[in-house]
Amino acid sequence: MLMAAVIAACAVRLRHARPTLRGLRRSRSGEPCPRPSAALVLGMVEVAIRQGASIPVAVAAVGDAVGGGVGARMRMASQALRRGVAWDEAWLVPCADDVDAGEAAGHAVGGVGGGGTADDAACLRLLRDALAESWRYGASPSERLRAAMEALDRDERAAIERHASRLSVRLLAPTGLCFLPAFIVIGVIPSIVSFL
C-alpha cells in the first residue's frame, strides 16, 4: 500500500515537472518545484533497483528525476561509485552539510528553491545507510529501504501529532476567551439577578 502511494506520488510529480535546466525542475507556472521528500527518494530508488537497475544506475536515474540539490548530490555519488571509489568515500562529499551540490557537480543549480543543503544531506545520509549493506555484502536493499521509509513515516506522523496537540491548545484559548464572557452575560448574571 505504501509502495503504491510512493509510485503514484512519483508519477504525479514527474508528470507535472518540466525540465528547464539540467537538474532543475520547474512547475508549469515557472516556479521551482518543492524538494522531494526523503521517503519519495527512497521509494524511487527501491523501485528502480527492484526493476533490475544496479545501485549506481538507480541512484543516478532518481537523481536525474528529482533534480535540484538532492539530484545533483545523487549524481555525484553515482559517478564516484561508477569510477570505483569506495562506498564511504563516494558518499563523503554528497552527504556533507556545507556542500553546494550544484556547483560541485558542475551546474549552476543549487537546492530547489535555494538553500536546503542540510536537508539534502540528511536525505542522502539516509539513502547511503540504507544501501550500504547491499553494496558491501550483496544483500537485497528492498527491506532496508522499506524500513527506512517506514521510520520516516513514523517520525513524520509523530511530528504531525505534536503539532496538532499544540494547535488544539492554541485554538482552545481564544475560543474560551470568547465563550466565557458570553456564558457570564447569558447564564451567570441572569441567575444571580433572579435570586435577588
Short mmCIF file of N, CA and C in Angstrom, two decimals:
data_model
loop_
_atom_site.label_atom_id
_atom_site.label_comp_id
_atom_site.label_asym_id
_atom_site.label_seq_id
_atom_site.Cartn_x
_atom_site.Cartn_y
_atom_site.Cartn_z
N MET A 1 0.83 -1.19 0.00
CA MET A 1 0.00 0.00 0.00
C MET A 1 0.88 1.26 0.00
N LEU A 2 1.89 1.24 0.87
CA LEU A 2 2.79 2.38 0.93
C LEU A 2 3.55 2.52 -0.39
N MET A 3 3.95 1.40 -0.96
CA MET A 3 4.69 1.45 -2.22
C MET A 3 3.83 2.01 -3.33
N ALA A 4 2.55 1.63 -3.37
CA ALA A 4 1.65 2.16 -4.40
C ALA A 4 1.50 3.66 -4.25
N ALA A 5 1.43 4.14 -3.01
CA ALA A 5 1.31 5.59 -2.78
C ALA A 5 2.58 6.31 -3.23
N VAL A 6 3.74 5.72 -2.96
CA VAL A 6 5.00 6.33 -3.37
C VAL A 6 5.10 6.39 -4.89
N ILE A 7 4.73 5.31 -5.54
CA ILE A 7 4.80 5.28 -7.01
C ILE A 7 3.82 6.28 -7.62
N ALA A 8 2.62 6.37 -7.04
CA ALA A 8 1.63 7.33 -7.54
C ALA A 8 2.12 8.76 -7.35
N ALA A 9 2.71 9.05 -6.19
CA ALA A 9 3.23 10.40 -5.94
C ALA A 9 4.37 10.71 -6.91
N CYS A 10 5.21 9.73 -7.16
CA CYS A 10 6.31 9.91 -8.11
C CYS A 10 5.78 10.20 -9.50
N ALA A 11 4.78 9.44 -9.92
CA ALA A 11 4.22 9.63 -11.26
C ALA A 11 3.58 11.01 -11.40
N VAL A 12 2.86 11.44 -10.38
CA VAL A 12 2.23 12.76 -10.43
C VAL A 12 3.28 13.85 -10.49
N ARG A 13 4.33 13.71 -9.66
CA ARG A 13 5.37 14.72 -9.63
C ARG A 13 6.11 14.78 -10.97
N LEU A 14 6.43 13.62 -11.53
CA LEU A 14 7.16 13.60 -12.80
C LEU A 14 6.29 14.07 -13.96
N ARG A 15 5.01 13.85 -13.88
CA ARG A 15 4.11 14.28 -14.96
C ARG A 15 4.01 15.79 -15.01
N HIS A 16 4.03 16.42 -13.84
CA HIS A 16 3.87 17.87 -13.79
C HIS A 16 5.20 18.62 -13.85
N ALA A 17 6.31 17.92 -13.78
CA ALA A 17 7.61 18.57 -13.81
C ALA A 17 8.05 18.79 -15.25
N ARG A 18 8.61 19.94 -15.50
CA ARG A 18 9.16 20.26 -16.82
C ARG A 18 10.63 20.64 -16.64
N PRO A 19 11.54 19.95 -17.30
CA PRO A 19 12.94 20.33 -17.14
C PRO A 19 13.22 21.63 -17.88
N THR A 20 13.83 22.60 -17.17
CA THR A 20 14.23 23.84 -17.81
C THR A 20 15.74 23.93 -17.91
N LEU A 21 16.43 23.48 -16.89
CA LEU A 21 17.88 23.37 -16.89
C LEU A 21 18.20 21.96 -16.41
N ARG A 22 19.34 21.45 -16.75
CA ARG A 22 19.68 20.11 -16.29
C ARG A 22 19.74 20.11 -14.77
N GLY A 23 18.96 19.23 -14.16
CA GLY A 23 18.98 19.10 -12.71
C GLY A 23 17.99 19.99 -11.99
N LEU A 24 17.27 20.87 -12.67
CA LEU A 24 16.31 21.73 -12.01
C LEU A 24 14.95 21.52 -12.63
N ARG A 25 13.98 21.22 -11.83
CA ARG A 25 12.62 21.01 -12.32
C ARG A 25 11.80 22.23 -11.96
N ARG A 26 10.92 22.62 -12.87
CA ARG A 26 10.05 23.76 -12.62
C ARG A 26 8.62 23.34 -12.88
N SER A 27 7.71 23.99 -12.16
CA SER A 27 6.30 23.70 -12.37
C SER A 27 5.82 24.42 -13.63
N ARG A 28 4.58 24.22 -13.97
CA ARG A 28 4.04 24.87 -15.18
C ARG A 28 4.03 26.38 -15.06
N SER A 29 3.91 26.90 -13.83
CA SER A 29 3.90 28.35 -13.64
C SER A 29 5.30 28.94 -13.66
N GLY A 30 6.33 28.10 -13.74
CA GLY A 30 7.69 28.61 -13.80
C GLY A 30 8.38 28.62 -12.45
N GLU A 31 7.66 28.36 -11.37
CA GLU A 31 8.25 28.33 -10.03
C GLU A 31 8.97 27.01 -9.83
N PRO A 32 10.07 27.01 -9.05
CA PRO A 32 10.74 25.74 -8.77
C PRO A 32 9.81 24.81 -8.01
N CYS A 33 9.85 23.53 -8.35
CA CYS A 33 9.05 22.53 -7.64
C CYS A 33 9.65 22.32 -6.26
N PRO A 34 8.83 21.97 -5.30
CA PRO A 34 9.38 21.72 -3.97
C PRO A 34 10.30 20.51 -3.98
N ARG A 35 11.25 20.53 -3.08
CA ARG A 35 12.20 19.43 -2.96
C ARG A 35 11.44 18.16 -2.59
N PRO A 36 11.77 17.03 -3.20
CA PRO A 36 11.04 15.80 -2.89
C PRO A 36 11.36 15.33 -1.47
N SER A 37 10.41 14.65 -0.87
CA SER A 37 10.64 14.12 0.47
C SER A 37 11.63 12.97 0.41
N ALA A 38 12.25 12.71 1.54
CA ALA A 38 13.23 11.62 1.61
C ALA A 38 12.54 10.28 1.34
N ALA A 39 11.30 10.13 1.81
CA ALA A 39 10.58 8.88 1.58
C ALA A 39 10.33 8.67 0.09
N LEU A 40 10.03 9.73 -0.63
CA LEU A 40 9.83 9.61 -2.08
C LEU A 40 11.12 9.19 -2.77
N VAL A 41 12.22 9.80 -2.39
CA VAL A 41 13.52 9.46 -2.99
C VAL A 41 13.85 8.00 -2.71
N LEU A 42 13.67 7.56 -1.46
CA LEU A 42 13.95 6.17 -1.11
C LEU A 42 13.05 5.22 -1.90
N GLY A 43 11.79 5.58 -2.01
CA GLY A 43 10.85 4.73 -2.75
C GLY A 43 11.20 4.63 -4.22
N MET A 44 11.62 5.74 -4.81
CA MET A 44 12.00 5.72 -6.22
C MET A 44 13.24 4.86 -6.44
N VAL A 45 14.20 4.96 -5.53
CA VAL A 45 15.41 4.14 -5.65
C VAL A 45 15.04 2.66 -5.50
N GLU A 46 14.17 2.36 -4.54
CA GLU A 46 13.76 0.97 -4.34
C GLU A 46 13.08 0.40 -5.57
N VAL A 47 12.21 1.19 -6.19
CA VAL A 47 11.52 0.73 -7.40
C VAL A 47 12.53 0.52 -8.54
N ALA A 48 13.47 1.43 -8.69
CA ALA A 48 14.47 1.29 -9.75
C ALA A 48 15.32 0.03 -9.55
N ILE A 49 15.70 -0.23 -8.31
CA ILE A 49 16.51 -1.42 -8.04
C ILE A 49 15.68 -2.68 -8.24
N ARG A 50 14.43 -2.65 -7.80
CA ARG A 50 13.57 -3.82 -7.98
C ARG A 50 13.36 -4.12 -9.46
N GLN A 51 13.41 -3.10 -10.31
CA GLN A 51 13.24 -3.32 -11.75
C GLN A 51 14.53 -3.77 -12.44
N GLY A 52 15.60 -3.96 -11.66
CA GLY A 52 16.81 -4.53 -12.22
C GLY A 52 17.99 -3.60 -12.37
N ALA A 53 17.86 -2.34 -11.98
CA ALA A 53 18.98 -1.41 -12.10
C ALA A 53 19.99 -1.67 -10.98
N SER A 54 21.25 -1.45 -11.29
CA SER A 54 22.27 -1.55 -10.25
C SER A 54 22.15 -0.33 -9.34
N ILE A 55 22.82 -0.36 -8.21
CA ILE A 55 22.71 0.75 -7.26
C ILE A 55 23.18 2.06 -7.88
N PRO A 56 24.36 2.12 -8.54
CA PRO A 56 24.77 3.41 -9.14
C PRO A 56 23.81 3.89 -10.22
N VAL A 57 23.30 2.99 -11.03
CA VAL A 57 22.37 3.38 -12.10
C VAL A 57 21.06 3.88 -11.49
N ALA A 58 20.55 3.19 -10.46
CA ALA A 58 19.31 3.61 -9.81
C ALA A 58 19.47 4.97 -9.16
N VAL A 59 20.59 5.18 -8.48
CA VAL A 59 20.83 6.46 -7.80
C VAL A 59 20.93 7.59 -8.83
N ALA A 60 21.61 7.35 -9.94
CA ALA A 60 21.73 8.38 -10.98
C ALA A 60 20.39 8.66 -11.63
N ALA A 61 19.60 7.62 -11.91
CA ALA A 61 18.30 7.82 -12.57
C ALA A 61 17.36 8.61 -11.66
N VAL A 62 17.34 8.28 -10.39
CA VAL A 62 16.48 9.02 -9.46
C VAL A 62 17.01 10.44 -9.29
N GLY A 63 18.32 10.60 -9.26
CA GLY A 63 18.90 11.94 -9.18
C GLY A 63 18.49 12.81 -10.36
N ASP A 64 18.48 12.22 -11.55
CA ASP A 64 18.03 12.95 -12.74
C ASP A 64 16.54 13.29 -12.64
N ALA A 65 15.76 12.38 -12.08
CA ALA A 65 14.32 12.59 -12.00
C ALA A 65 13.95 13.66 -10.98
N VAL A 66 14.61 13.68 -9.82
CA VAL A 66 14.21 14.64 -8.79
C VAL A 66 14.85 15.99 -9.00
N GLY A 67 16.03 16.04 -9.60
CA GLY A 67 16.67 17.31 -9.87
C GLY A 67 17.07 18.06 -8.62
N GLY A 68 17.42 19.31 -8.78
CA GLY A 68 17.78 20.17 -7.66
C GLY A 68 19.03 19.70 -6.95
N GLY A 69 19.17 20.14 -5.71
CA GLY A 69 20.35 19.81 -4.91
C GLY A 69 20.45 18.33 -4.61
N VAL A 70 19.34 17.71 -4.28
CA VAL A 70 19.34 16.27 -3.99
C VAL A 70 19.78 15.50 -5.23
N GLY A 71 19.24 15.85 -6.38
CA GLY A 71 19.58 15.15 -7.60
C GLY A 71 21.05 15.30 -7.97
N ALA A 72 21.58 16.52 -7.83
CA ALA A 72 22.99 16.74 -8.14
C ALA A 72 23.89 15.94 -7.21
N ARG A 73 23.53 15.88 -5.94
CA ARG A 73 24.32 15.11 -4.98
C ARG A 73 24.23 13.61 -5.30
N MET A 74 23.05 13.15 -5.70
CA MET A 74 22.90 11.74 -6.04
C MET A 74 23.73 11.39 -7.28
N ARG A 75 23.74 12.29 -8.26
CA ARG A 75 24.56 12.04 -9.45
C ARG A 75 26.05 12.02 -9.11
N MET A 76 26.47 12.89 -8.16
CA MET A 76 27.87 12.89 -7.74
C MET A 76 28.25 11.54 -7.14
N ALA A 77 27.40 11.03 -6.24
CA ALA A 77 27.69 9.74 -5.60
C ALA A 77 27.69 8.62 -6.63
N SER A 78 26.75 8.64 -7.55
CA SER A 78 26.67 7.61 -8.58
C SER A 78 27.91 7.61 -9.46
N GLN A 79 28.34 8.79 -9.87
CA GLN A 79 29.54 8.87 -10.71
C GLN A 79 30.76 8.35 -9.98
N ALA A 80 30.86 8.67 -8.69
CA ALA A 80 32.00 8.17 -7.91
C ALA A 80 31.96 6.66 -7.79
N LEU A 81 30.79 6.10 -7.55
CA LEU A 81 30.67 4.64 -7.46
C LEU A 81 31.02 3.97 -8.78
N ARG A 82 30.62 4.58 -9.88
CA ARG A 82 30.93 4.01 -11.20
C ARG A 82 32.42 4.06 -11.50
N ARG A 83 33.11 5.06 -10.93
CA ARG A 83 34.56 5.17 -11.13
C ARG A 83 35.32 4.20 -10.24
N GLY A 84 34.63 3.50 -9.34
CA GLY A 84 35.29 2.53 -8.48
C GLY A 84 35.73 3.06 -7.13
N VAL A 85 35.24 4.23 -6.75
CA VAL A 85 35.57 4.79 -5.45
C VAL A 85 34.88 3.96 -4.37
N ALA A 86 35.54 3.80 -3.23
CA ALA A 86 34.95 3.03 -2.13
C ALA A 86 33.64 3.67 -1.68
N TRP A 87 32.75 2.86 -1.10
CA TRP A 87 31.40 3.29 -0.73
C TRP A 87 31.41 4.54 0.14
N ASP A 88 32.15 4.52 1.24
CA ASP A 88 32.14 5.65 2.16
C ASP A 88 32.71 6.91 1.53
N GLU A 89 33.75 6.78 0.74
CA GLU A 89 34.35 7.95 0.10
C GLU A 89 33.44 8.51 -0.99
N ALA A 90 32.71 7.65 -1.67
CA ALA A 90 31.81 8.10 -2.73
C ALA A 90 30.70 8.97 -2.17
N TRP A 91 30.27 8.70 -0.95
CA TRP A 91 29.17 9.45 -0.33
C TRP A 91 29.66 10.58 0.56
N LEU A 92 30.97 10.72 0.74
CA LEU A 92 31.51 11.71 1.67
C LEU A 92 31.11 13.14 1.29
N VAL A 93 31.38 13.53 0.07
CA VAL A 93 31.06 14.90 -0.37
C VAL A 93 29.55 15.10 -0.54
N PRO A 94 28.82 14.19 -1.19
CA PRO A 94 27.38 14.40 -1.33
C PRO A 94 26.62 14.49 -0.01
N CYS A 95 27.11 13.82 1.03
CA CYS A 95 26.41 13.81 2.32
C CYS A 95 26.86 14.92 3.25
N ALA A 96 27.81 15.75 2.82
CA ALA A 96 28.27 16.85 3.67
C ALA A 96 27.21 17.95 3.72
N ASP A 97 27.08 18.57 4.89
CA ASP A 97 26.05 19.60 5.09
C ASP A 97 26.36 20.90 4.35
N ASP A 98 27.63 21.22 4.20
CA ASP A 98 28.01 22.54 3.68
C ASP A 98 28.42 22.54 2.22
N VAL A 99 28.01 21.53 1.46
CA VAL A 99 28.39 21.44 0.05
C VAL A 99 27.30 22.07 -0.80
N ASP A 100 27.69 22.93 -1.75
CA ASP A 100 26.74 23.40 -2.74
C ASP A 100 26.78 22.39 -3.87
N ALA A 101 25.84 21.47 -3.84
CA ALA A 101 25.87 20.33 -4.76
C ALA A 101 25.82 20.76 -6.22
N GLY A 102 25.13 21.84 -6.51
CA GLY A 102 25.01 22.29 -7.90
C GLY A 102 26.35 22.71 -8.46
N GLU A 103 27.11 23.49 -7.69
CA GLU A 103 28.41 23.93 -8.17
C GLU A 103 29.39 22.77 -8.20
N ALA A 104 29.31 21.90 -7.18
CA ALA A 104 30.24 20.77 -7.14
C ALA A 104 30.02 19.83 -8.31
N ALA A 105 28.80 19.73 -8.79
CA ALA A 105 28.50 18.85 -9.92
C ALA A 105 28.74 19.53 -11.26
N GLY A 106 29.16 20.79 -11.24
CA GLY A 106 29.43 21.48 -12.49
C GLY A 106 28.21 22.15 -13.07
N HIS A 107 27.16 22.35 -12.27
CA HIS A 107 25.95 23.01 -12.74
C HIS A 107 25.79 24.31 -11.96
N ALA A 108 25.01 25.22 -12.49
CA ALA A 108 24.71 26.46 -11.79
C ALA A 108 23.43 26.32 -10.99
N VAL A 109 23.19 25.14 -10.45
CA VAL A 109 21.93 24.85 -9.78
C VAL A 109 22.22 24.39 -8.37
N GLY A 110 21.58 25.02 -7.38
CA GLY A 110 21.71 24.56 -6.00
C GLY A 110 20.48 23.78 -5.65
N GLY A 111 20.11 23.81 -4.36
CA GLY A 111 18.89 23.14 -3.95
C GLY A 111 17.69 23.80 -4.58
N VAL A 112 16.64 23.08 -4.80
CA VAL A 112 15.43 23.63 -5.39
C VAL A 112 14.87 24.66 -4.45
N GLY A 113 14.61 25.85 -4.95
CA GLY A 113 14.09 26.90 -4.10
C GLY A 113 15.18 27.56 -3.28
N GLY A 114 16.44 27.24 -3.51
CA GLY A 114 17.54 27.82 -2.78
C GLY A 114 17.72 27.17 -1.43
N GLY A 115 18.96 27.07 -0.99
CA GLY A 115 19.23 26.52 0.33
C GLY A 115 18.86 25.06 0.42
N GLY A 116 18.55 24.65 1.64
CA GLY A 116 18.11 23.29 1.86
C GLY A 116 19.23 22.27 1.81
N THR A 117 20.50 22.71 1.89
CA THR A 117 21.59 21.76 1.76
C THR A 117 21.66 20.80 2.95
N ALA A 118 21.30 21.23 4.14
CA ALA A 118 21.32 20.32 5.29
C ALA A 118 20.24 19.24 5.14
N ASP A 119 19.07 19.61 4.64
CA ASP A 119 18.02 18.62 4.39
C ASP A 119 18.42 17.67 3.27
N ASP A 120 19.06 18.21 2.24
CA ASP A 120 19.53 17.36 1.14
C ASP A 120 20.53 16.34 1.66
N ALA A 121 21.47 16.80 2.49
CA ALA A 121 22.49 15.91 3.03
C ALA A 121 21.88 14.86 3.94
N ALA A 122 20.89 15.23 4.74
CA ALA A 122 20.23 14.26 5.62
C ALA A 122 19.52 13.19 4.80
N CYS A 123 18.88 13.59 3.72
CA CYS A 123 18.22 12.63 2.84
C CYS A 123 19.23 11.67 2.24
N LEU A 124 20.38 12.18 1.81
CA LEU A 124 21.39 11.31 1.20
C LEU A 124 22.07 10.42 2.22
N ARG A 125 22.24 10.91 3.45
CA ARG A 125 22.81 10.04 4.50
C ARG A 125 21.88 8.87 4.76
N LEU A 126 20.59 9.12 4.77
CA LEU A 126 19.62 8.06 4.97
C LEU A 126 19.69 7.05 3.81
N LEU A 127 19.78 7.53 2.59
CA LEU A 127 19.91 6.66 1.42
C LEU A 127 21.20 5.86 1.48
N ARG A 128 22.29 6.54 1.82
CA ARG A 128 23.59 5.86 1.93
C ARG A 128 23.54 4.73 2.95
N ASP A 129 22.98 5.01 4.13
CA ASP A 129 22.91 3.99 5.18
C ASP A 129 22.01 2.83 4.79
N ALA A 130 20.93 3.11 4.06
CA ALA A 130 20.01 2.06 3.65
C ALA A 130 20.63 1.15 2.58
N LEU A 131 21.51 1.69 1.75
CA LEU A 131 22.09 0.91 0.66
C LEU A 131 23.46 0.33 0.98
N ALA A 132 24.07 0.72 2.10
CA ALA A 132 25.45 0.31 2.40
C ALA A 132 25.60 -1.20 2.48
N GLU A 133 24.72 -1.87 3.21
CA GLU A 133 24.83 -3.32 3.36
C GLU A 133 24.68 -4.03 2.01
N SER A 134 23.81 -3.52 1.17
CA SER A 134 23.62 -4.11 -0.15
C SER A 134 24.87 -3.96 -1.00
N TRP A 135 25.50 -2.81 -0.94
CA TRP A 135 26.69 -2.57 -1.73
C TRP A 135 27.84 -3.44 -1.25
N ARG A 136 28.00 -3.54 0.06
CA ARG A 136 29.14 -4.26 0.62
C ARG A 136 28.97 -5.78 0.56
N TYR A 137 27.76 -6.27 0.86
CA TYR A 137 27.58 -7.71 1.02
C TYR A 137 26.64 -8.33 -0.01
N GLY A 138 26.05 -7.54 -0.86
CA GLY A 138 25.18 -8.08 -1.89
C GLY A 138 23.78 -8.45 -1.41
N ALA A 139 23.39 -7.97 -0.23
CA ALA A 139 22.05 -8.25 0.29
C ALA A 139 21.02 -7.42 -0.47
N SER A 140 19.79 -7.86 -0.44
CA SER A 140 18.72 -7.13 -1.12
C SER A 140 18.46 -5.81 -0.39
N PRO A 141 18.42 -4.70 -1.09
CA PRO A 141 18.20 -3.41 -0.44
C PRO A 141 16.73 -3.10 -0.15
N SER A 142 15.83 -3.90 -0.67
CA SER A 142 14.40 -3.57 -0.55
C SER A 142 13.94 -3.47 0.89
N GLU A 143 14.32 -4.44 1.71
CA GLU A 143 13.87 -4.43 3.11
C GLU A 143 14.40 -3.23 3.86
N ARG A 144 15.67 -2.92 3.67
CA ARG A 144 16.25 -1.77 4.39
C ARG A 144 15.64 -0.46 3.90
N LEU A 145 15.39 -0.36 2.60
CA LEU A 145 14.77 0.86 2.08
C LEU A 145 13.34 1.00 2.60
N ARG A 146 12.60 -0.10 2.63
CA ARG A 146 11.24 -0.05 3.18
C ARG A 146 11.25 0.30 4.67
N ALA A 147 12.20 -0.27 5.41
CA ALA A 147 12.31 0.04 6.83
C ALA A 147 12.63 1.52 7.05
N ALA A 148 13.50 2.07 6.21
CA ALA A 148 13.84 3.49 6.31
C ALA A 148 12.62 4.36 5.98
N MET A 149 11.85 3.94 4.96
CA MET A 149 10.64 4.71 4.62
C MET A 149 9.62 4.64 5.75
N GLU A 150 9.47 3.47 6.37
CA GLU A 150 8.54 3.35 7.49
C GLU A 150 8.99 4.19 8.68
N ALA A 151 10.30 4.23 8.94
CA ALA A 151 10.81 5.06 10.03
C ALA A 151 10.55 6.54 9.75
N LEU A 152 10.75 6.94 8.50
CA LEU A 152 10.46 8.34 8.13
C LEU A 152 8.98 8.64 8.30
N ASP A 153 8.12 7.71 7.88
CA ASP A 153 6.69 7.89 8.01
C ASP A 153 6.29 7.99 9.48
N ARG A 154 6.87 7.12 10.31
CA ARG A 154 6.57 7.13 11.74
C ARG A 154 7.01 8.46 12.38
N ASP A 155 8.21 8.93 12.01
CA ASP A 155 8.70 10.20 12.54
C ASP A 155 7.83 11.37 12.09
N GLU A 156 7.41 11.33 10.83
CA GLU A 156 6.56 12.40 10.31
C GLU A 156 5.20 12.41 11.00
N ARG A 157 4.64 11.24 11.23
CA ARG A 157 3.35 11.16 11.94
C ARG A 157 3.48 11.67 13.37
N ALA A 158 4.58 11.34 14.03
CA ALA A 158 4.79 11.83 15.40
C ALA A 158 4.91 13.35 15.41
N ALA A 159 5.61 13.91 14.42
CA ALA A 159 5.73 15.37 14.34
C ALA A 159 4.37 16.02 14.07
N ILE A 160 3.57 15.39 13.21
CA ILE A 160 2.23 15.93 12.93
C ILE A 160 1.37 15.89 14.18
N GLU A 161 1.46 14.80 14.94
CA GLU A 161 0.67 14.71 16.18
C GLU A 161 1.12 15.74 17.20
N ARG A 162 2.43 15.99 17.31
CA ARG A 162 2.92 17.03 18.23
C ARG A 162 2.39 18.40 17.82
N HIS A 163 2.45 18.70 16.53
CA HIS A 163 1.96 20.00 16.06
C HIS A 163 0.44 20.11 16.24
N ALA A 164 -0.26 19.01 16.04
CA ALA A 164 -1.73 19.04 16.23
C ALA A 164 -2.09 19.27 17.68
N SER A 165 -1.33 18.68 18.60
CA SER A 165 -1.63 18.91 20.02
C SER A 165 -1.35 20.36 20.40
N ARG A 166 -0.30 20.94 19.86
CA ARG A 166 -0.04 22.37 20.12
C ARG A 166 -1.14 23.24 19.52
N LEU A 167 -1.61 22.85 18.35
CA LEU A 167 -2.66 23.62 17.70
C LEU A 167 -3.95 23.60 18.51
N SER A 168 -4.28 22.45 19.07
CA SER A 168 -5.52 22.38 19.87
C SER A 168 -5.45 23.30 21.07
N VAL A 169 -4.29 23.43 21.70
CA VAL A 169 -4.15 24.35 22.84
C VAL A 169 -4.26 25.79 22.35
N ARG A 170 -3.66 26.08 21.23
CA ARG A 170 -3.73 27.45 20.70
C ARG A 170 -5.15 27.82 20.28
N LEU A 171 -5.92 26.86 19.79
CA LEU A 171 -7.29 27.14 19.39
C LEU A 171 -8.22 27.23 20.59
N LEU A 172 -7.93 26.50 21.66
CA LEU A 172 -8.79 26.49 22.82
C LEU A 172 -8.77 27.81 23.57
N ALA A 173 -7.63 28.46 23.65
CA ALA A 173 -7.52 29.71 24.41
C ALA A 173 -8.42 30.81 23.81
N PRO A 174 -8.35 31.11 22.53
CA PRO A 174 -9.25 32.15 22.01
C PRO A 174 -10.72 31.76 22.09
N THR A 175 -11.01 30.47 21.88
CA THR A 175 -12.39 30.02 21.97
C THR A 175 -12.92 30.21 23.38
N GLY A 176 -12.11 29.84 24.36
CA GLY A 176 -12.51 30.04 25.76
C GLY A 176 -12.69 31.50 26.09
N LEU A 177 -11.83 32.34 25.59
CA LEU A 177 -11.94 33.77 25.86
C LEU A 177 -13.18 34.37 25.22
N CYS A 178 -13.66 33.79 24.14
CA CYS A 178 -14.89 34.28 23.51
C CYS A 178 -16.13 33.74 24.22
N PHE A 179 -16.13 32.48 24.61
CA PHE A 179 -17.32 31.88 25.21
C PHE A 179 -17.48 32.22 26.68
N LEU A 180 -16.41 32.46 27.41
CA LEU A 180 -16.52 32.76 28.84
C LEU A 180 -17.30 34.04 29.10
N PRO A 181 -17.03 35.15 28.43
CA PRO A 181 -17.85 36.34 28.66
C PRO A 181 -19.32 36.13 28.26
N ALA A 182 -19.53 35.40 27.17
CA ALA A 182 -20.91 35.15 26.75
C ALA A 182 -21.64 34.28 27.79
N PHE A 183 -20.97 33.31 28.36
CA PHE A 183 -21.57 32.46 29.38
C PHE A 183 -21.91 33.28 30.63
N ILE A 184 -21.01 34.18 31.00
CA ILE A 184 -21.27 35.01 32.18
C ILE A 184 -22.46 35.93 31.93
N VAL A 185 -22.50 36.57 30.76
CA VAL A 185 -23.59 37.50 30.46
C VAL A 185 -24.92 36.77 30.30
N ILE A 186 -24.95 35.62 29.65
CA ILE A 186 -26.20 34.93 29.37
C ILE A 186 -26.62 34.00 30.50
N GLY A 187 -25.66 33.36 31.17
CA GLY A 187 -26.02 32.35 32.17
C GLY A 187 -25.86 32.79 33.61
N VAL A 188 -24.76 33.35 33.96
CA VAL A 188 -24.46 33.65 35.37
C VAL A 188 -25.22 34.89 35.85
N ILE A 189 -25.12 35.97 35.12
CA ILE A 189 -25.77 37.23 35.56
C ILE A 189 -27.28 37.07 35.68
N PRO A 190 -27.99 36.47 34.71
CA PRO A 190 -29.45 36.30 34.89
C PRO A 190 -29.80 35.43 36.10
N SER A 191 -29.02 34.40 36.39
CA SER A 191 -29.35 33.58 37.56
C SER A 191 -29.08 34.32 38.85
N ILE A 192 -28.08 35.16 38.91
CA ILE A 192 -27.81 35.97 40.11
C ILE A 192 -28.93 37.00 40.28
N VAL A 193 -29.37 37.60 39.17
CA VAL A 193 -30.44 38.60 39.22
C VAL A 193 -31.75 37.94 39.66
N SER A 194 -31.99 36.69 39.24
CA SER A 194 -33.24 36.01 39.61
C SER A 194 -33.28 35.69 41.11
N PHE A 195 -32.14 35.50 41.76
CA PHE A 195 -32.12 35.23 43.19
C PHE A 195 -32.32 36.51 43.99
N LEU A 196 -32.09 37.65 43.43
CA LEU A 196 -32.26 38.90 44.18
C LEU A 196 -33.66 39.32 44.09
#
